[in-house]
Short mmCIF file of C-alpha atoms and ligand atoms in Angstrom, two decimals:
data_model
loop_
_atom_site.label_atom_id
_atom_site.label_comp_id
_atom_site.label_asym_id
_atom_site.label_seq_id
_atom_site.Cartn_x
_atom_site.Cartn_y
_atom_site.Cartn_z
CA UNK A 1212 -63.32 58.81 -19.70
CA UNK A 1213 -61.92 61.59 -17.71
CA UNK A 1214 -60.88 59.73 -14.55
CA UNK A 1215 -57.96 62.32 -13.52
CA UNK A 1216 -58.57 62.10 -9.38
CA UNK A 1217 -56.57 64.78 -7.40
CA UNK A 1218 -55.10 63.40 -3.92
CA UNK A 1219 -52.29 65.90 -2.18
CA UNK A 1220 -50.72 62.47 -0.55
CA UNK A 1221 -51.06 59.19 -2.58
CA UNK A 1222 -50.19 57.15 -0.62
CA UNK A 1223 -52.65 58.21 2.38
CA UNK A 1224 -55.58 55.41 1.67
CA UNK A 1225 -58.48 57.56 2.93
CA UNK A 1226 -57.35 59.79 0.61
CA UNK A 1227 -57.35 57.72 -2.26
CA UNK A 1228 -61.19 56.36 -1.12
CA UNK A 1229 -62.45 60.06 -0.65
CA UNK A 1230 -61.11 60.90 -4.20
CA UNK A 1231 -63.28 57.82 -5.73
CA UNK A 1232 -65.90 58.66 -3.73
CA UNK A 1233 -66.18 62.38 -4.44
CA UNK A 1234 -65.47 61.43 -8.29
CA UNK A 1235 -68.81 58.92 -8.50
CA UNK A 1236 -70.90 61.11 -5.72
CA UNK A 1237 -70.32 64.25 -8.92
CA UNK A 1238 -71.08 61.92 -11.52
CA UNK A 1239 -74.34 60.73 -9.44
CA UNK A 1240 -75.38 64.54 -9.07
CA UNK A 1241 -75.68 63.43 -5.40
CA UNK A 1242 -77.37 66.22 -3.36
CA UNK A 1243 -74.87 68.03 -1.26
CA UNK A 1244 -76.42 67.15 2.09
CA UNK A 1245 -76.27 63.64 1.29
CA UNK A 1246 -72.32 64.29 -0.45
CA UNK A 1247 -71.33 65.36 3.41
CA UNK A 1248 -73.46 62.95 4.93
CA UNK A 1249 -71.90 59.88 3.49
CA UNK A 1250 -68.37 61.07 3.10
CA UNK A 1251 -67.70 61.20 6.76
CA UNK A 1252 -68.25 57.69 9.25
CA UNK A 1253 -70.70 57.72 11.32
CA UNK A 1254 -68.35 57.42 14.67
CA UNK A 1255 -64.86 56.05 15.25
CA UNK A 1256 -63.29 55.58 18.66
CA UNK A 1257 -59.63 54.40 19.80
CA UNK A 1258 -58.72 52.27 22.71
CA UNK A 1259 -55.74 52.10 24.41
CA UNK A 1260 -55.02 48.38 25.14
CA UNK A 1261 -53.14 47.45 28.47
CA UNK A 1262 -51.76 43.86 27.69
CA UNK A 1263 -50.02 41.51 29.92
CA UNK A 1264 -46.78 39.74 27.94
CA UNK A 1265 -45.26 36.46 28.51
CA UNK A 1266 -42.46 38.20 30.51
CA UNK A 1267 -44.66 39.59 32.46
CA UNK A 1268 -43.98 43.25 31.57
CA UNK A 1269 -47.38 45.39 31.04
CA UNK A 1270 -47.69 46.87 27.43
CA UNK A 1271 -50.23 49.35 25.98
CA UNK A 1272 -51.38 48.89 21.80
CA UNK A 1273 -53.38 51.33 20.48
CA UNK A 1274 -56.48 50.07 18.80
CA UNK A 1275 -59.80 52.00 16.49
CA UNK A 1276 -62.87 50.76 15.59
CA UNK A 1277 -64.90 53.61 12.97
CA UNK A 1278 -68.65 52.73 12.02
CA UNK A 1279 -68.74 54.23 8.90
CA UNK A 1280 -72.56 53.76 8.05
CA UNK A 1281 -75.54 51.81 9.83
CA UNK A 1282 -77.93 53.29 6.88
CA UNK A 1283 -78.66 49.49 5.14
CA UNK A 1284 -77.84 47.34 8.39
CA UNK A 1285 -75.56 46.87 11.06
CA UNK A 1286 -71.93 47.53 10.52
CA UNK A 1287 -69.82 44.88 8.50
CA UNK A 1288 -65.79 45.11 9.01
CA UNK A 1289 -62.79 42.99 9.41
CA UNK A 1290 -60.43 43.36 12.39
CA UNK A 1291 -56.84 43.92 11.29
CA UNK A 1292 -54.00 43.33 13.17
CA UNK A 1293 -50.75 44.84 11.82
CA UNK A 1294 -48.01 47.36 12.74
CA UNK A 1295 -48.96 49.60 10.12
CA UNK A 1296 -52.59 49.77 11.23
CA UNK A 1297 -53.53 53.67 11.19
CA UNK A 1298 -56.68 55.46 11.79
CA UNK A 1299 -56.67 56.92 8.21
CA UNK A 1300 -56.65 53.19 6.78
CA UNK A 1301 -59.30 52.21 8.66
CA UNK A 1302 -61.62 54.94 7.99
CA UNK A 1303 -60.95 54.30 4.35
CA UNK A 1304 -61.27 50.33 5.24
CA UNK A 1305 -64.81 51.31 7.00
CA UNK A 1306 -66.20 53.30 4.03
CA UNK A 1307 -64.88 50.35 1.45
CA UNK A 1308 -67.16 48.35 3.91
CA UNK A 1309 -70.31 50.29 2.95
CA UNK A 1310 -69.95 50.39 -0.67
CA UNK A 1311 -68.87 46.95 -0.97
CA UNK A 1312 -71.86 46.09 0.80
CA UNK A 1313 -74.04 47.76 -1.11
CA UNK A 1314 -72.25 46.75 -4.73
CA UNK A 1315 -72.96 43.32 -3.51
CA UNK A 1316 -76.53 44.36 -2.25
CA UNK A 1317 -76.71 42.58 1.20
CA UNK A 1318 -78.45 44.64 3.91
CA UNK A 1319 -75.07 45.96 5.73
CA UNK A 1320 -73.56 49.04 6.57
CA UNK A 1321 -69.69 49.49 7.14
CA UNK A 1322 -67.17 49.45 9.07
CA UNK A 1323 -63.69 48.41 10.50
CA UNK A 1324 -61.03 47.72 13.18
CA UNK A 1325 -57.24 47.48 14.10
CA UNK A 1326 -54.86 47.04 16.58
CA UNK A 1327 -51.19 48.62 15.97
CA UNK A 1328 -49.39 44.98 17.16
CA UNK A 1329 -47.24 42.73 14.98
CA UNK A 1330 -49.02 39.39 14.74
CA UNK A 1331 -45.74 37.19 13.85
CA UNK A 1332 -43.62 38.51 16.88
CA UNK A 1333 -46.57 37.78 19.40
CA UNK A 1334 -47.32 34.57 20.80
CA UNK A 1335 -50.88 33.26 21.02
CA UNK A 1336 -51.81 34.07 24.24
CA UNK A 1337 -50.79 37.69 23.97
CA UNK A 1338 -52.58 37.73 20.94
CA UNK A 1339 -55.99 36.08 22.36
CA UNK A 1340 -55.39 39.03 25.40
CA UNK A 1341 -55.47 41.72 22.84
CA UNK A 1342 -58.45 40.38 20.83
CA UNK A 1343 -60.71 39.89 24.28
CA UNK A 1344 -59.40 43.48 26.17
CA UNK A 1345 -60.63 44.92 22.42
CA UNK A 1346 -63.58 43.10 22.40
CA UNK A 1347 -64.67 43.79 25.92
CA UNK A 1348 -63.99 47.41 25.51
CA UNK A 1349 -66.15 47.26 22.50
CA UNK A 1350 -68.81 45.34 24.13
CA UNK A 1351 -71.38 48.05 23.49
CA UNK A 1352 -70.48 48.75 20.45
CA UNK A 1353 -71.15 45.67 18.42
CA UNK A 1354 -73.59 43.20 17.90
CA UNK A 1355 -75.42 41.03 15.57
CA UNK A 1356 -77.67 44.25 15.26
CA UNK A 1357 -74.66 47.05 15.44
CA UNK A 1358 -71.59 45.86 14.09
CA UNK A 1359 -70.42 42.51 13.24
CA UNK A 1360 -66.57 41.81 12.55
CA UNK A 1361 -64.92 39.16 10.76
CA UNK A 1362 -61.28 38.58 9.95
CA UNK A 1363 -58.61 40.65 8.21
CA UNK A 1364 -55.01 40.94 7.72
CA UNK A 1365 -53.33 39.45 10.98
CA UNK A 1366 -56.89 37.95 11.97
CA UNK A 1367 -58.08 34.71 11.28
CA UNK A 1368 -60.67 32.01 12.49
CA UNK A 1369 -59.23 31.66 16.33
CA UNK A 1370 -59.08 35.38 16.46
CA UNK A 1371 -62.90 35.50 15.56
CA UNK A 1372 -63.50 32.44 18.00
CA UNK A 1373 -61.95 34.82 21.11
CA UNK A 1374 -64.41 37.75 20.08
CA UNK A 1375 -67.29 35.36 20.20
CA UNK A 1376 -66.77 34.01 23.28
CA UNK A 1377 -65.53 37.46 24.78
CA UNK A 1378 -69.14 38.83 23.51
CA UNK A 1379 -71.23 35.95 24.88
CA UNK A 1380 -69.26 36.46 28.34
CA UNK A 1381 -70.40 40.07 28.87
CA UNK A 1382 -73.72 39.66 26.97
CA UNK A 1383 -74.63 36.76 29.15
CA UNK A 1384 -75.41 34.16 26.13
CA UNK A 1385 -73.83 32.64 23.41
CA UNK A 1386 -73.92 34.75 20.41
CA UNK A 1387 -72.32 33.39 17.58
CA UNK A 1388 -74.13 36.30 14.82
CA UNK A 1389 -71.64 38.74 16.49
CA UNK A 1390 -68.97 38.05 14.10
CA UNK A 1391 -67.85 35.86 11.25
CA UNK A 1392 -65.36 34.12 9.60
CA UNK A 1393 -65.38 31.99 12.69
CA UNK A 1394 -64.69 28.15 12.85
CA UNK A 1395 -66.71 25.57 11.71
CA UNK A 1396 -67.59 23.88 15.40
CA UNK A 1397 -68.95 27.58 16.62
CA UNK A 1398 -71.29 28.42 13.85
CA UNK A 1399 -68.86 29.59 10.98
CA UNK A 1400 -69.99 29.36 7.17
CA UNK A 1401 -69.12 26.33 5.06
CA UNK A 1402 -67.35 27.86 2.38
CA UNK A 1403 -65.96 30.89 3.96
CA UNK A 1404 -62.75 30.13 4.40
CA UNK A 1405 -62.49 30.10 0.35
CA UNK A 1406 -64.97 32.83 -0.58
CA UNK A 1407 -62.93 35.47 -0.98
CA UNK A 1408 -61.24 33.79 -3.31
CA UNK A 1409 -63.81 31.74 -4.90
CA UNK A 1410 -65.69 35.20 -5.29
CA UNK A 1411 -62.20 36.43 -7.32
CA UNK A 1412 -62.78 32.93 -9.56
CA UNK A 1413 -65.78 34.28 -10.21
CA UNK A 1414 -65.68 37.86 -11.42
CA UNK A 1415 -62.25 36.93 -13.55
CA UNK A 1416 -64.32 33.86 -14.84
CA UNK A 1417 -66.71 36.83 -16.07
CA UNK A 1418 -63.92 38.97 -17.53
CA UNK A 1419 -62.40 36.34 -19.60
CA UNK A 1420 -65.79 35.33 -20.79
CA UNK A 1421 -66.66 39.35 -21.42
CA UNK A 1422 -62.77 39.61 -23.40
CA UNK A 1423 -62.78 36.83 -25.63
CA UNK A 1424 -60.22 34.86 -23.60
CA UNK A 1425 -59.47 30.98 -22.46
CA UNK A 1426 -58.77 29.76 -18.98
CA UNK A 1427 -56.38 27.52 -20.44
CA UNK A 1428 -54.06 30.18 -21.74
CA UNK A 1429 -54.32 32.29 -18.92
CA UNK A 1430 -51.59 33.60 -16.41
CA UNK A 1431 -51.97 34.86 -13.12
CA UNK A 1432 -49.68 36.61 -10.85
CA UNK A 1433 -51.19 36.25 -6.83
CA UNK A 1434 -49.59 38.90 -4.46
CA UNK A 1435 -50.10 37.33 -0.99
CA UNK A 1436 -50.14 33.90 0.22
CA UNK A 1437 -52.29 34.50 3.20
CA UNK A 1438 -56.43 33.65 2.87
CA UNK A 1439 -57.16 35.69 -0.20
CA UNK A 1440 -53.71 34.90 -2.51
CA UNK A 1441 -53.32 31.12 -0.94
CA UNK A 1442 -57.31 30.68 -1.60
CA UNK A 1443 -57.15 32.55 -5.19
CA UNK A 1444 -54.42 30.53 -6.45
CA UNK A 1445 -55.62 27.28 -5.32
CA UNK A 1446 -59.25 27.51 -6.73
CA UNK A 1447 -57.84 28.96 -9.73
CA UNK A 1448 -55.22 26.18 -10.32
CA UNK A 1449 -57.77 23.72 -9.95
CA UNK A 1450 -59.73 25.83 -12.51
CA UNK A 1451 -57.44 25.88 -15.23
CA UNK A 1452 -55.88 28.89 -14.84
CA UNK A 1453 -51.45 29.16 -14.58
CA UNK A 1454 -50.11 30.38 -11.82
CA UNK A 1455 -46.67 32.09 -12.93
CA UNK A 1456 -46.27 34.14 -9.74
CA UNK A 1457 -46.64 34.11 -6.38
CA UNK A 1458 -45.51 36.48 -4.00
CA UNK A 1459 -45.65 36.94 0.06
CA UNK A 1460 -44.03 39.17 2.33
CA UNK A 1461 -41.37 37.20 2.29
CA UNK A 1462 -40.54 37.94 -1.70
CA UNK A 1463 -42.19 37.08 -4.99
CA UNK A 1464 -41.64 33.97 -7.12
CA UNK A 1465 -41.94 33.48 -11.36
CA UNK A 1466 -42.25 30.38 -12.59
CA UNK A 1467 -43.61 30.97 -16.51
CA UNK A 1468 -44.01 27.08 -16.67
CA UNK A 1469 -47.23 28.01 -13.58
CA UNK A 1470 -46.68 26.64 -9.99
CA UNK A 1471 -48.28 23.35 -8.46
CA UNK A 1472 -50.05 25.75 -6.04
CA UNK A 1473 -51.44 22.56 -3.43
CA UNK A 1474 -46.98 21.29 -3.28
CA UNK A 1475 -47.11 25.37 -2.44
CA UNK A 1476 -50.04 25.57 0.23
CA UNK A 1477 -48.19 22.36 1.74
CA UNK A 1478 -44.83 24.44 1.59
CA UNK A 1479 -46.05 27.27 3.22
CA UNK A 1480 -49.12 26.40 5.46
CA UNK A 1481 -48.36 23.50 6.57
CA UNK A 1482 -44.46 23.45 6.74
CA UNK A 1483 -43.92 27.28 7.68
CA UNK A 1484 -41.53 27.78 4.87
CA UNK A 1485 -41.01 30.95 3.29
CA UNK A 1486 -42.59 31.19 -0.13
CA UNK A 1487 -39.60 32.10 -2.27
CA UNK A 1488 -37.56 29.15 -0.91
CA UNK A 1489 -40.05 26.94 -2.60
CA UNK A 1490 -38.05 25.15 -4.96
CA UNK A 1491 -38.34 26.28 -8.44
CA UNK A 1492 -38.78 29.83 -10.07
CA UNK A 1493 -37.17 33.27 -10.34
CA UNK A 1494 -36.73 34.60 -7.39
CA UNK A 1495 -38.10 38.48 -7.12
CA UNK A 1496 -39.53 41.40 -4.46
CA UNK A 1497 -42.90 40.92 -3.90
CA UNK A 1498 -44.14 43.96 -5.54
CA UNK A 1499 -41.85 43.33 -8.33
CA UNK A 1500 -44.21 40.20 -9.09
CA UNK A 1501 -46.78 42.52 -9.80
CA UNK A 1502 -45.28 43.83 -13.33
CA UNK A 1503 -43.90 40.33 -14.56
CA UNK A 1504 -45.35 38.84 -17.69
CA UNK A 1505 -49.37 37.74 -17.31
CA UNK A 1506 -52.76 37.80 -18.64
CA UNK A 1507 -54.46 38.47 -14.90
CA UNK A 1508 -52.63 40.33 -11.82
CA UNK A 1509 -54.09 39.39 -8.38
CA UNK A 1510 -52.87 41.72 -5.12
CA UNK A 1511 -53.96 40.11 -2.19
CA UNK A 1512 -51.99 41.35 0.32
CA UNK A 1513 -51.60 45.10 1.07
CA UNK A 1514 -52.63 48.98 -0.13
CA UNK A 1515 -50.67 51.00 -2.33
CA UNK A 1516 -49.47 48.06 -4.23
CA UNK A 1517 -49.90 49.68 -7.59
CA UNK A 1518 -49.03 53.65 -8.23
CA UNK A 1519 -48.75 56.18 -10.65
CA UNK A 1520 -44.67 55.67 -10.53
CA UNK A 1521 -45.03 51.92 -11.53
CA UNK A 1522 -48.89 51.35 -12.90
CA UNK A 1523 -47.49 52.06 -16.57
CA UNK A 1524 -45.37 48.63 -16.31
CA UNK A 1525 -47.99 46.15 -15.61
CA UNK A 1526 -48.07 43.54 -17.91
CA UNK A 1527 -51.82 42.26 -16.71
CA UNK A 1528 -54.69 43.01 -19.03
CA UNK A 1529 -56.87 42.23 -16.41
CA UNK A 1530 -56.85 43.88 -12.63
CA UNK A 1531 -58.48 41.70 -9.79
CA UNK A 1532 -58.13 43.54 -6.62
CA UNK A 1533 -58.20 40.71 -4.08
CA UNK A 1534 -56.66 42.86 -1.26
CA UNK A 1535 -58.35 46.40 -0.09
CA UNK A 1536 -56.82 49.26 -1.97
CA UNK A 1537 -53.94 47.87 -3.97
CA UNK A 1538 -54.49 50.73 -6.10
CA UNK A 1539 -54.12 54.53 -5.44
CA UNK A 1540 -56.30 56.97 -6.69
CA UNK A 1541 -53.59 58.05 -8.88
CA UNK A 1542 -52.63 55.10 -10.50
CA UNK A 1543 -55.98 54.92 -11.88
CA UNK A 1544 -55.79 56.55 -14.92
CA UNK A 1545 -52.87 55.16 -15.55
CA UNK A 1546 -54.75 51.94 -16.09
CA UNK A 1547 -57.33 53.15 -17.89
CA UNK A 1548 -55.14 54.85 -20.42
CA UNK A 1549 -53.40 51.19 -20.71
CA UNK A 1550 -56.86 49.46 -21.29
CA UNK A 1551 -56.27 47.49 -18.16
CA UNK A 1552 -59.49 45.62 -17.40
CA UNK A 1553 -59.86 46.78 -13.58
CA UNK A 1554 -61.94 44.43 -11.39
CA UNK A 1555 -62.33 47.32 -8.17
CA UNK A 1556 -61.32 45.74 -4.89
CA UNK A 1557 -65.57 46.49 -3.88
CA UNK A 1558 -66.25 44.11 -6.19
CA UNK A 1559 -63.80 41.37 -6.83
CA UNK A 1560 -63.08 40.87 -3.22
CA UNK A 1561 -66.88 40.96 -1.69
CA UNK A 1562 -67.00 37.31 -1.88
CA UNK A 1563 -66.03 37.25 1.87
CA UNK A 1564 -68.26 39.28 3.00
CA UNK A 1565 -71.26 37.89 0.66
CA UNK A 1566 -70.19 34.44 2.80
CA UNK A 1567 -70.32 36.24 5.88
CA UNK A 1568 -73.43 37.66 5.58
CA UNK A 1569 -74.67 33.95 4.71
CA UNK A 1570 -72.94 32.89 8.25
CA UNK A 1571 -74.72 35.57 9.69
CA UNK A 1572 -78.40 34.68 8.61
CA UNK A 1573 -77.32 30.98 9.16
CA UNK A 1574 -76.24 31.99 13.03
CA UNK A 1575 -79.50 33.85 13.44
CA UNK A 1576 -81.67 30.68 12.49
CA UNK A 1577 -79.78 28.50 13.87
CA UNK A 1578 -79.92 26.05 10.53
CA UNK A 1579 -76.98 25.42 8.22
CA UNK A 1580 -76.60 25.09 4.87
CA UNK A 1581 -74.78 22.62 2.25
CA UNK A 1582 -71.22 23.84 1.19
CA UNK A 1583 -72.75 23.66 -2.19
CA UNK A 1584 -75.48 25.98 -1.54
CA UNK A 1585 -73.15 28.38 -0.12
CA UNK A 1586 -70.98 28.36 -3.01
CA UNK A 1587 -74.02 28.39 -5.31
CA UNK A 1588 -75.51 31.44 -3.51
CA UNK A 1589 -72.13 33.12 -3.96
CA UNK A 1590 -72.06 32.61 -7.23
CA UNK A 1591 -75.29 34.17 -7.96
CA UNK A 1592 -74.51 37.28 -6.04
CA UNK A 1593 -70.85 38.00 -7.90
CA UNK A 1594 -72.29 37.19 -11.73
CA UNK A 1595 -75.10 39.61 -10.50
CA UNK A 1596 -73.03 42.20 -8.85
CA UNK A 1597 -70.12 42.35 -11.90
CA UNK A 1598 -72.90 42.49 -14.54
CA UNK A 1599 -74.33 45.90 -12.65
CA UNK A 1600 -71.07 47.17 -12.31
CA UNK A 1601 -70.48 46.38 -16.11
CA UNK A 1602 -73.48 47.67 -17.71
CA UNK A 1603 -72.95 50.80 -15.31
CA UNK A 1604 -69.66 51.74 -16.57
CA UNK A 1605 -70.78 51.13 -20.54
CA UNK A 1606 -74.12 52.90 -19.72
CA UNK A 1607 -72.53 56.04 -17.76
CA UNK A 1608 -69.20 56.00 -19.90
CA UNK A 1609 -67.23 55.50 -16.65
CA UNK A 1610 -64.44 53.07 -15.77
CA UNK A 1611 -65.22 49.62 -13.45
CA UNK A 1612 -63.86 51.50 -10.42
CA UNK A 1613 -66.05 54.46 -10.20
CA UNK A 1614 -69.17 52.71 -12.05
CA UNK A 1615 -68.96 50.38 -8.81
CA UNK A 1616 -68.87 53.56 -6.35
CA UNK A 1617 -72.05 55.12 -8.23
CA UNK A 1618 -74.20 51.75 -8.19
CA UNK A 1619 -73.41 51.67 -4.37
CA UNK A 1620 -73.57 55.10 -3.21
CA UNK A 1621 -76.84 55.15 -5.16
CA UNK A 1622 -77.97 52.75 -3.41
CA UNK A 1623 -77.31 53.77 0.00
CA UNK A 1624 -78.30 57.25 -1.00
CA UNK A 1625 -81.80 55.72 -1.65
CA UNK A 1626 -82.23 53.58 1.97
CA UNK A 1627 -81.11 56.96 2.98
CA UNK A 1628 -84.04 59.45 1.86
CA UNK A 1629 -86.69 56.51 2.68
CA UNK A 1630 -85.36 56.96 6.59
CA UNK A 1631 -85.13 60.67 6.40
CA UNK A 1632 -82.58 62.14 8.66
CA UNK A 1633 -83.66 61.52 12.33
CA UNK A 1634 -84.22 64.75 14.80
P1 NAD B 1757 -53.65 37.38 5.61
O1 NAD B 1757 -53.09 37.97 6.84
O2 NAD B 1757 -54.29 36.03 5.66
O3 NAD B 1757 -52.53 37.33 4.45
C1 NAD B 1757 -51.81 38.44 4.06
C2 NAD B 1757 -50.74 38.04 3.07
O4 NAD B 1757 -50.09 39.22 2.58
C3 NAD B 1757 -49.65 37.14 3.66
O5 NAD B 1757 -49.24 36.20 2.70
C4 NAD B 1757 -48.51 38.12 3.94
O6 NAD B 1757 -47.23 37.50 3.90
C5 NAD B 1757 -48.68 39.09 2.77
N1 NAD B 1757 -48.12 40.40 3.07
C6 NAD B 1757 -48.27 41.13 4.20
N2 NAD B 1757 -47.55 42.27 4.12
C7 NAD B 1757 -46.95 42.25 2.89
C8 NAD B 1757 -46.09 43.12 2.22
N3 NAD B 1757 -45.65 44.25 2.80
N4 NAD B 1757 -45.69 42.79 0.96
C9 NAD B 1757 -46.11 41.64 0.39
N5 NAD B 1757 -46.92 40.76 0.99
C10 NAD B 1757 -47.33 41.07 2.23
O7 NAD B 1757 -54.69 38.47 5.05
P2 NAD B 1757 -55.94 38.25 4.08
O8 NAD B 1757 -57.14 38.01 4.94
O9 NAD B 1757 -55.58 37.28 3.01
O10 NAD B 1757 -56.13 39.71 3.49
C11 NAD B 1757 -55.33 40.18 2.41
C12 NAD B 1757 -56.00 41.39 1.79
O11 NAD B 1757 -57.32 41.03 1.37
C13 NAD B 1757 -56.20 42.58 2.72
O12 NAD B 1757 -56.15 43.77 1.96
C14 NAD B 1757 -57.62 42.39 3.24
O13 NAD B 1757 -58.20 43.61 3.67
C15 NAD B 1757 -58.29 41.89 1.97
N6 NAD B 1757 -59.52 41.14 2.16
C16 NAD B 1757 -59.57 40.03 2.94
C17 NAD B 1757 -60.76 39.31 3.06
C18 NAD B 1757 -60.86 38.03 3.83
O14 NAD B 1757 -61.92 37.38 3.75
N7 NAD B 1757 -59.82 37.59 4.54
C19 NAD B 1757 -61.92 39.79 2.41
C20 NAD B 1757 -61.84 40.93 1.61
C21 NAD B 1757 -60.63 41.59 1.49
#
């Protein structure tokens, strides 16, 4: 495998997606017309937010939205809320959106939003002001048709709640399809809440099984305690698996004798402690917990988690990317030169949006579905999607990463000729 991708700034996300992209698009022999055609998103806008604060004092937050492709169906894309939030990252966010889609074959395009703000320093109602302004100044924009969000980093149910009802104000009816990841009571998912991470179970159920290796003897490191990590870790205690280390942005704790993740959901969640003042454990930085001793390595927080400075000292032998982009472009050879099993984040993470496109369908017919048939559906779609991506890397000689990026740019390449290019 000769996986060497070239990126002038590794640490610039869209950078690190174009470099996959253009790697698996050469590999594909994908026409040049089609190359240029995918590589760029369809449109992207920014909004300047004028937000009222509990002192009263006016404030401005600059927020994007970028539709990166409508070929397979409407746009599918979190909203992210985070002071980091640039318009780079979310174009690279927007095209993750399309492949993952497409690895996971549900009839979506991509896309994806921010606002620059700092969730934790922002009280609710400022917050619920900055999701409706966004949402109303978006109003034409999405749809169950156009683009559908669903939560992200900083986002959660209530913030998906606010863009409903800010929708159905303007649109004149209740429209729950416009976005997912919503609450229960307003036509959320059973079994959304955990898919992301039930979807992680899943594929690292698959690697074990496809390495020779027990659940039993099995140690995972989760970085982030937020959906993803605090979802991951407790569906994969009650699997089996150890949790050794657990990490937030708060710090990282090791515990080699594995954590008793629900005493650490309680800790966290539901007392608002800081993670590494749960009581017992090695106290570390969070990305140190990355490179401490373990069988399976779970980011689930942030990008750029994992470079070509510090990818030679993981410990992991297997690599499920929970969060979006924990992995530059450069780093990626590292891994493969260390034999590191790499579950791609278009993969191992599409478990949210495979539930979300089940809340969709079950919005649109207005009928709901067993927890258990969610979760069975689910796990159809990730055994389905990880053997393609498998058999695609052994058949074209490629690693995980890019053999996911050819089996969805293929496929999007295909809805693509069928509708021709319009005027
Ligand atoms: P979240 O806001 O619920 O949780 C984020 C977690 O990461 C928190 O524990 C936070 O403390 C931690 N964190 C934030 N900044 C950090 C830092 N600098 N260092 C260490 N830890 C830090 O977010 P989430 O929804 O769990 O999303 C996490 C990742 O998973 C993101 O990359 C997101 O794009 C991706 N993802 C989320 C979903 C979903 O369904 N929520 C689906 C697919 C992918």
């Amino acid at each position: 495998m000769d996986t060497v991708l070239s990126v002038h700034n590794e640490l610039n996300v869209y950078e690190s997606a174009e470099a996959r992209f253009e790697f698996a698009a050469r590999r594909l022999r994908l026409e040049e017309g089609l190359y240029k055609y995918l590589k760029y998103p369809s449109k992207e806008i920014t909004l300047y937010i004028p937000v009222t604060l509990d002192d009263g004092q006016l404030e401005v937050f600059t927020g994007y939205r970028v539709l990166h492709s409508t070929v397979r169906g409407p746009g599918k894309g979190g909203i992210r809320f985070s002071p980091d939030v640039t318009l780079d990252e979310i174009r690279a966010l927007a095209a993750w959106m399309t492949w993952k889609c497409a690895v996971v074959n549900i009839p979506f395009g991509g896309a994806k939003g921010g606002v620059i703000c700092d969730p934790s320093k922002l009280s609710p109602l400022v917050l619920e002001r900055i999701t409706r302004r966004y949402t109303a100044e978006l109003s034409e924009w999405l749809g169950p048709e156009r683009d559908v969000p669903a939560p992200d980093l900083g986002t959660n149910e209530q913030t998906m709640a606010w863009v409903m009802d800010t929708y159905s104000m303007h649109s004149r009816q209740a429209t729950t399809a416009v976005v997912t990841g919503k609450p229960l009571d307003l036509g959320g998912s059973r079994g959304r809440r955990e898919a992301t991470g039930r979807g992680c179970l899943i594929v690292c159920g698959k690697a074990l099984a496809k390495l020779g290796m027990k659940r039993e003897s099995t140690r995972v490191v989760i970085q982030g305690f937020g959906n993803v990590g605090s979802m991951s870790a407790m569906l994969m205690h009650h699997a089996g698996y150890k949790i050794v280390g657990l990490a937030d942005i708060h710090g990282g704790l090791y515990n080699e004798k594995g954590f008793d993740v629900p005493a650490v959901i309680d800790w966290v969640c539901t007392q608002g402690k800081p993670l590494p003042e749960f009581p017992g454990g090695t106290k570390l930085p969070s990305q140190e917990i990355l490179f401490q001793p373990c069988e399976i390595v779970l980011p689930a927080a942030i990008e750029n988690q994992i470079t070509s400075k510090n990818a030679e000292r993981l410990q992991a032998r297997i690599l499920c990317e929970g969060a979006n982009g924990p992995t530059t472009a450069s780093a990626d050879s590292v891994l493969d030169g260390k034999g590191v099993f790499v579950i791609p984040d278009i993969l191992a993470n599409a478990g949210g949006v495979t539930v979300s496109y089940f809340e969709w369908v079950q919005d649109r017919q207005g009928f709901f579905w067993r927890e258990s048939e969610v979760n069975e559906r689910l796990q159809d779609v990730m055994e389905s999607s990880f053997d393609a991506v498998v058999q695609y890397a052994g058949q074209h000689r490629v690693n995980n990463r890019i053999a996911a990026y050819m089996v969805a740019i293929d496929r999007v390449a295909r809805a693509l000729k069928l509708r021709g290019i319009y005027a």
